[in-house]
C-alpha cells in the first residue's frame, strides 16, 4: 500500500469539487468496485457520512494507490465528470513523464529508408531460424518442462529465451514509424504505470490480470504492448518473468484450423509437451493479443464455442475465444489491444478486465512534434495552429502518423508560397491535399497516367478491406485487380502504404484515415462499363454505406461517409482528376440527395442529426446543404465540444425551413465565468473561447435570419456571458418570429434575466418556459416586461424555480392589470400560505384573465383551501386548476366544495391528489359532480404516468 503522500495525483481537491448529490453517487459507484475483502475493513457508517476530505483520507489509508487511481478515473467517467477524470490522467501523466522533462520528444517523421527496413527484417528472420533450431530440439522430460514454466532456466530454455529477446527487441525497434528512435518511450511511459504488472508500486496479485488497451487507430496501443513484451522477456519488470507470447489477429485471420498447442508453438516450443497440471500453474506467462478489432470470426463463435483441450483441432476464433474466457491457460496474464468499436464484442468474453484508454500524443506532444519537424519555429507554430483550428483534425492528431501527414502537407504548401489555411478547413481537404501533393508533376516523376491503374486498385482494396474489416492486402489481391507489386512502388516510396510488420508479404495503409479516404474515392470514380455490385461483391453500395445498422456493426465506415461527402466538392474532385488522370463522377451528389428522398424519408432518417451535420460540413457546398436540409423542420443539437459548434454553425445558416431548434451545450465549451484571472489555464481557455465565439455567432444567426423559426429550446446548457450576449443580439433582430421559448437549467444564472428581457420585446412570443433556477430575483424585471402593451405572452411556465411568497407578490400585481397571460404554471415551487393568498387575491379581480393555473406539488395545505375557495367563488375565467401532489385532506376538499357546487363556477377540470380511499371525500366528490355536472375531477394518484403537472401535456 502506498500512502497518500506518495500518490501521483491529489484526490482530496477533486472530491471537494463534488456537490452532495455527486459525492453520494461517487460513494455508491465506489461500493460496486471495492474488493470484497477490502470493503469489510471499512466502517460503512464512516464511509457514508464522510465528506470529500474524509473520503480521500479513507481511500488513501485503506487502499493501494494504484487501485485508487484507476477507480477514481472510472467513477468520474461514469458520472460524466470527464473534466475531473482528465485532471487525474494529466497529473498521472505528468508524474510518469518527470524523468523525461529535460529531453525533447523524438522525431516521429517518416524518413526511414527501405534498406533499413530490409535490414531489420533480415535480422529478425535470422533470429527466427535460430529459434526454429531450438524448437526442433524438443524437451521431452516433463520435469524439465515443469522447471521451465516455474521460472528456472535450463540450458535449452535459456537459449530459447535469449533468441526470443533478440526478436522482440527487433520487433520493438521496427514497430515505430520510420525515423523514430528508442527514446519514443515518451508515449509509452505515460501509460506503463496504469498496467498492474508493470507498476513497481503495485503489489503482486494472487490472480492473473486481463488488461485491455483501447484507443483509436495509430495512437500507440501496439507500440505499448510490444514494449511490455520486450521488458517482460528482459526481466525489467518488478518480478522475474518466464515467457511472453505475441498473437497478431491480422496474422491469425490467415491461419487454418489447428490445435491450441500449434497456435502457440511459434513462440512457446515446449507447450505441446507440457501437462495440463503444469499449464494450469503458468502464472509467469504473458500473452499479448494485438488488434482484436481486426479479427474476422463467425458470429457467436467467440462467445458460444469453447474448448479446453489444447491438443484438439479447432478454428482459430474458437481457440482465441477459449483463451479470452480462460478455458485455456486460466492462470496467464492477458494484454489485449483493440479499437473502441470492438469493445462491445470483447467485453462479454472477459472476466473483470482492466480497461486502459490510450489517447496517444497529448497537445504538448503534438506541439513539440511540429517544432521538431519544421526547421523554422514560426512555420511550425502556424501549422500547429492551423491543425488546432479544425477540432476534428486536431483530435485525429493524437496519432503520430496523422501529425506526419499534416506536417508533410503543410510544409510542402509553405515551401511553394501557397496559403495552407483552406487545406485545414476540413479533414477531407487535408488528406486529399496530402495524397495529391505527393504526386505533383516534377522533372523525372512518374507521369499521372501511370498512376491511374494502381490508385484505382488501391481504392478498391481500401474499400474491400474496410467492408471485410481487414487491414492488410497481399500480392494475390493485387493480381486479382490486374496490378503488379512494382506498380505500387510510388505509393511505397511516398509512404501512402507500407510493408506490414506482422504479416509477411502483406501491405497496409500508413493510417486508417488514408485508407478511409481512398475507400471514399472508390465511390466517386467513374466505373467503366461494369456494375460495382458485380465486380466487387464485398463492397456495399452507397445506400448500405449510409445505413445506421452497417455503421453500427462496422464503425470504421463512418469516416468513409464523411470523406464521401467531402469529395462532392467540385474543386476537390478536379484536383483528384488532375493528379491521377481519372474521371470523377459528380453524379454522386445527386445520388446522395436521391437517397434522401427514397420513400420520402429525409437524410436524417438514415443517420442521426449529428452525423448529417458533420457530413454536410465536410462538403463545404452550400447548395448541397440547402438541398439536403430542405425538408428538415426540427433540429435537436447536443453540442459536446468545439467541433460540434463549428459543424452546426455551417449547416444552420442554410436551413431556411427550420421551425424548431433544441440546443444543449455541454460544460467547458465556453468559459463559465468571464472574470479576470492571471493563470495560464484561464488564458488558454479564454483564447479557446474567443476562437469559438465567431462560430457561435454563425450558429445564432439563424435566430435573426430564419423567418420560419418559431420554437427555441435551450436546456441543460453551460454558456458564458459573451455567448449569452451574442445569442441575445441575434434574437432581438426584427426578423425573428419566435412563438415558443423554453429555457431549462442554464448557466450562468443571469442568462434567464437577460434573455427574458429580450424575449419580452417580441410581439410574436406567446409561450415562455423557465425551469431549474432561482427566479425570485428575475421576476420583477420579467413582470415589468410582461406589462408592456405590446407583450402578447399567454403561457408562462415557472416550473421548479424556487419561487416563494415574494415572487407571488410580483405575479399577483401582474395578473390584476389586464395582462395577456392566460396560462400560468407554478409547479414544484414552495409558495407558502402567504404566497398563495396573494395569488388568490389576484384571481378575485375582474381584470385577471387566467384560464389555467397549475399549482402541482406546491405544498398547499388544507388551511389555504379557504383562500382558494373564496377565489373560485369570485372568478369567472378559470377553467383548469391543477392541485395535484398537494395533501389537502378531507377538510381541504370540504372547503373547496362550497365554491365548486356553485352553478356559475366556470371550472371544467380539477386535478386532486387523494392519498387513500376515504368515504367522506368520495361523498363530497359525488355531491360536487351532481351539483356541477360539467366539472371533470381527475385523480393525480391513479396512474404513475400522471404524476407530473397536467400543463406538460397541455402546453407542449
PDB file of N, CA, C and O in Angstrom, residues 247 255-268 271-272 310-314 319:
ATOM      1  N   UNK A 247       0.391 -12.613 -30.218  1.00  0.00           N
ATOM      2  CA  UNK A 247      -0.549 -13.088 -31.227  1.00  0.00           C
ATOM      3  C   UNK A 247      -1.123 -11.888 -31.967  1.00  0.00           C
ATOM      4  O   UNK A 247      -1.759 -11.029 -31.356  1.00  0.00           O
ATOM      5  N   UNK A 255      -4.748 -18.024 -40.718  1.00  0.00           N
ATOM      6  CA  UNK A 255      -4.349 -19.334 -40.199  1.00  0.00           C
ATOM      7  C   UNK A 255      -5.515 -20.312 -40.249  1.00  0.00           C
ATOM      8  O   UNK A 255      -6.647 -19.981 -39.909  1.00  0.00           O
ATOM      9  N   UNK A 256      -5.214 -21.542 -40.687  1.00  0.00           N
ATOM     10  CA  UNK A 256      -6.234 -22.585 -40.755  1.00  0.00           C
ATOM     11  C   UNK A 256      -6.505 -23.151 -39.363  1.00  0.00           C
ATOM     12  O   UNK A 256      -5.804 -22.843 -38.402  1.00  0.00           O
ATOM     13  N   UNK A 257      -7.517 -24.014 -39.278  1.00  0.00           N
ATOM     14  CA  UNK A 257      -7.824 -24.671 -38.007  1.00  0.00           C
ATOM     15  C   UNK A 257      -6.610 -25.441 -37.506  1.00  0.00           C
ATOM     16  O   UNK A 257      -5.858 -26.036 -38.292  1.00  0.00           O
ATOM     17  N   UNK A 258      -6.389 -25.404 -36.196  1.00  0.00           N
ATOM     18  CA  UNK A 258      -5.223 -26.062 -35.601  1.00  0.00           C
ATOM     19  C   UNK A 258      -5.508 -26.340 -34.136  1.00  0.00           C
ATOM     20  O   UNK A 258      -6.577 -26.007 -33.621  1.00  0.00           O
ATOM     21  N   UNK A 259      -4.550 -26.946 -33.460  1.00  0.00           N
ATOM     22  CA  UNK A 259      -4.684 -27.140 -32.020  1.00  0.00           C
ATOM     23  C   UNK A 259      -4.172 -25.897 -31.302  1.00  0.00           C
ATOM     24  O   UNK A 259      -3.431 -25.096 -31.882  1.00  0.00           O
ATOM     25  N   UNK A 260      -4.544 -25.763 -30.040  1.00  0.00           N
ATOM     26  CA  UNK A 260      -4.069 -24.617 -29.267  1.00  0.00           C
ATOM     27  C   UNK A 260      -2.547 -24.680 -29.114  1.00  0.00           C
ATOM     28  O   UNK A 260      -1.863 -23.654 -29.152  1.00  0.00           O
ATOM     29  N   UNK A 261      -2.021 -25.900 -28.954  1.00  0.00           N
ATOM     30  CA  UNK A 261      -0.568 -26.062 -28.832  1.00  0.00           C
ATOM     31  C   UNK A 261       0.137 -25.590 -30.099  1.00  0.00           C
ATOM     32  O   UNK A 261       1.170 -24.914 -30.039  1.00  0.00           O
ATOM     33  N   UNK A 262      -0.435 -25.922 -31.268  1.00  0.00           N
ATOM     34  CA  UNK A 262       0.164 -25.485 -32.530  1.00  0.00           C
ATOM     35  C   UNK A 262       0.075 -23.968 -32.681  1.00  0.00           C
ATOM     36  O   UNK A 262       0.981 -23.330 -33.216  1.00  0.00           O
ATOM     37  N   UNK A 263      -1.023 -23.398 -32.218  1.00  0.00           N
ATOM     38  CA  UNK A 263      -1.204 -21.944 -32.307  1.00  0.00           C
ATOM     39  C   UNK A 263      -0.113 -21.208 -31.539  1.00  0.00           C
ATOM     40  O   UNK A 263       0.388 -20.176 -31.974  1.00  0.00           O
ATOM     41  N   UNK A 264       0.267 -21.762 -30.388  1.00  0.00           N
ATOM     42  CA  UNK A 264       1.243 -21.106 -29.523  1.00  0.00           C
ATOM     43  C   UNK A 264       2.681 -21.540 -29.778  1.00  0.00           C
ATOM     44  O   UNK A 264       3.613 -20.916 -29.267  1.00  0.00           O
ATOM     45  N   UNK A 265       2.872 -22.615 -30.558  1.00  0.00           N
ATOM     46  CA  UNK A 265       4.196 -23.229 -30.643  1.00  0.00           C
ATOM     47  C   UNK A 265       5.250 -22.326 -31.284  1.00  0.00           C
ATOM     48  O   UNK A 265       6.443 -22.493 -31.042  1.00  0.00           O
ATOM     49  N   UNK A 266       4.822 -21.366 -32.070  1.00  0.00           N
ATOM     50  CA  UNK A 266       5.799 -20.478 -32.706  1.00  0.00           C
ATOM     51  C   UNK A 266       6.618 -19.730 -31.666  1.00  0.00           C
ATOM     52  O   UNK A 266       7.819 -19.509 -31.825  1.00  0.00           O
ATOM     53  N   UNK A 267       5.947 -19.298 -30.583  1.00  0.00           N
ATOM     54  CA  UNK A 267       6.648 -18.552 -29.539  1.00  0.00           C
ATOM     55  C   UNK A 267       6.903 -19.381 -28.281  1.00  0.00           C
ATOM     56  O   UNK A 267       7.657 -18.958 -27.410  1.00  0.00           O
ATOM     57  N   UNK A 268       6.246 -20.537 -28.168  1.00  0.00           N
ATOM     58  CA  UNK A 268       6.363 -21.344 -26.948  1.00  0.00           C
ATOM     59  C   UNK A 268       6.571 -22.799 -27.365  1.00  0.00           C
ATOM     60  O   UNK A 268       5.655 -23.589 -27.430  1.00  0.00           O
ATOM     61  N   UNK A 271       5.189 -26.102 -25.317  1.00  0.00           N
ATOM     62  CA  UNK A 271       3.794 -26.218 -24.904  1.00  0.00           C
ATOM     63  C   UNK A 271       3.226 -27.601 -25.207  1.00  0.00           C
ATOM     64  O   UNK A 271       2.490 -28.163 -24.405  1.00  0.00           O
ATOM     65  N   UNK A 272       3.586 -28.180 -26.352  1.00  0.00           N
ATOM     66  CA  UNK A 272       2.992 -29.446 -26.742  1.00  0.00           C
ATOM     67  C   UNK A 272       3.402 -30.586 -25.822  1.00  0.00           C
ATOM     68  O   UNK A 272       2.731 -31.611 -25.749  1.00  0.00           O
ATOM     69  N   UNK A 310      -6.115 -28.463 -25.249  1.00  0.00           N
ATOM     70  CA  UNK A 310      -5.153 -27.733 -26.074  1.00  0.00           C
ATOM     71  C   UNK A 310      -4.569 -28.577 -27.206  1.00  0.00           C
ATOM     72  O   UNK A 310      -3.809 -28.102 -28.011  1.00  0.00           O
ATOM     73  N   UNK A 311      -4.981 -29.881 -27.272  1.00  0.00           N
ATOM     74  CA  UNK A 311      -4.485 -30.740 -28.359  1.00  0.00           C
ATOM     75  C   UNK A 311      -5.596 -31.086 -29.353  1.00  0.00           C
ATOM     76  O   UNK A 311      -5.397 -31.890 -30.248  1.00  0.00           O
ATOM     77  N   UNK A 312      -6.756 -30.431 -29.194  1.00  0.00           N
ATOM     78  CA  UNK A 312      -7.883 -30.682 -30.087  1.00  0.00           C
ATOM     79  C   UNK A 312      -7.933 -29.603 -31.169  1.00  0.00           C
ATOM     80  O   UNK A 312      -7.826 -28.419 -30.878  1.00  0.00           O
ATOM     81  N   UNK A 313      -8.067 -30.045 -32.415  1.00  0.00           N
ATOM     82  CA  UNK A 313      -8.053 -29.093 -33.528  1.00  0.00           C
ATOM     83  C   UNK A 313      -9.375 -28.323 -33.600  1.00  0.00           C
ATOM     84  O   UNK A 313     -10.456 -28.915 -33.596  1.00  0.00           O
ATOM     85  N   UNK A 314      -9.256 -27.009 -33.660  1.00  0.00           N
ATOM     86  CA  UNK A 314     -10.422 -26.129 -33.698  1.00  0.00           C
ATOM     87  C   UNK A 314     -10.116 -24.912 -34.564  1.00  0.00           C
ATOM     88  O   UNK A 314      -8.954 -24.567 -34.775  1.00  0.00           O
ATOM     89  N   UNK A 319     -10.383 -21.098 -30.552  1.00  0.00           N
ATOM     90  CA  UNK A 319      -9.240 -21.189 -29.642  1.00  0.00           C
ATOM     91  C   UNK A 319      -8.993 -19.847 -28.948  1.00  0.00           C
ATOM     92  O   UNK A 319      -8.719 -19.800 -27.742  1.00  0.00           O
TER      93      UNK A 319
END
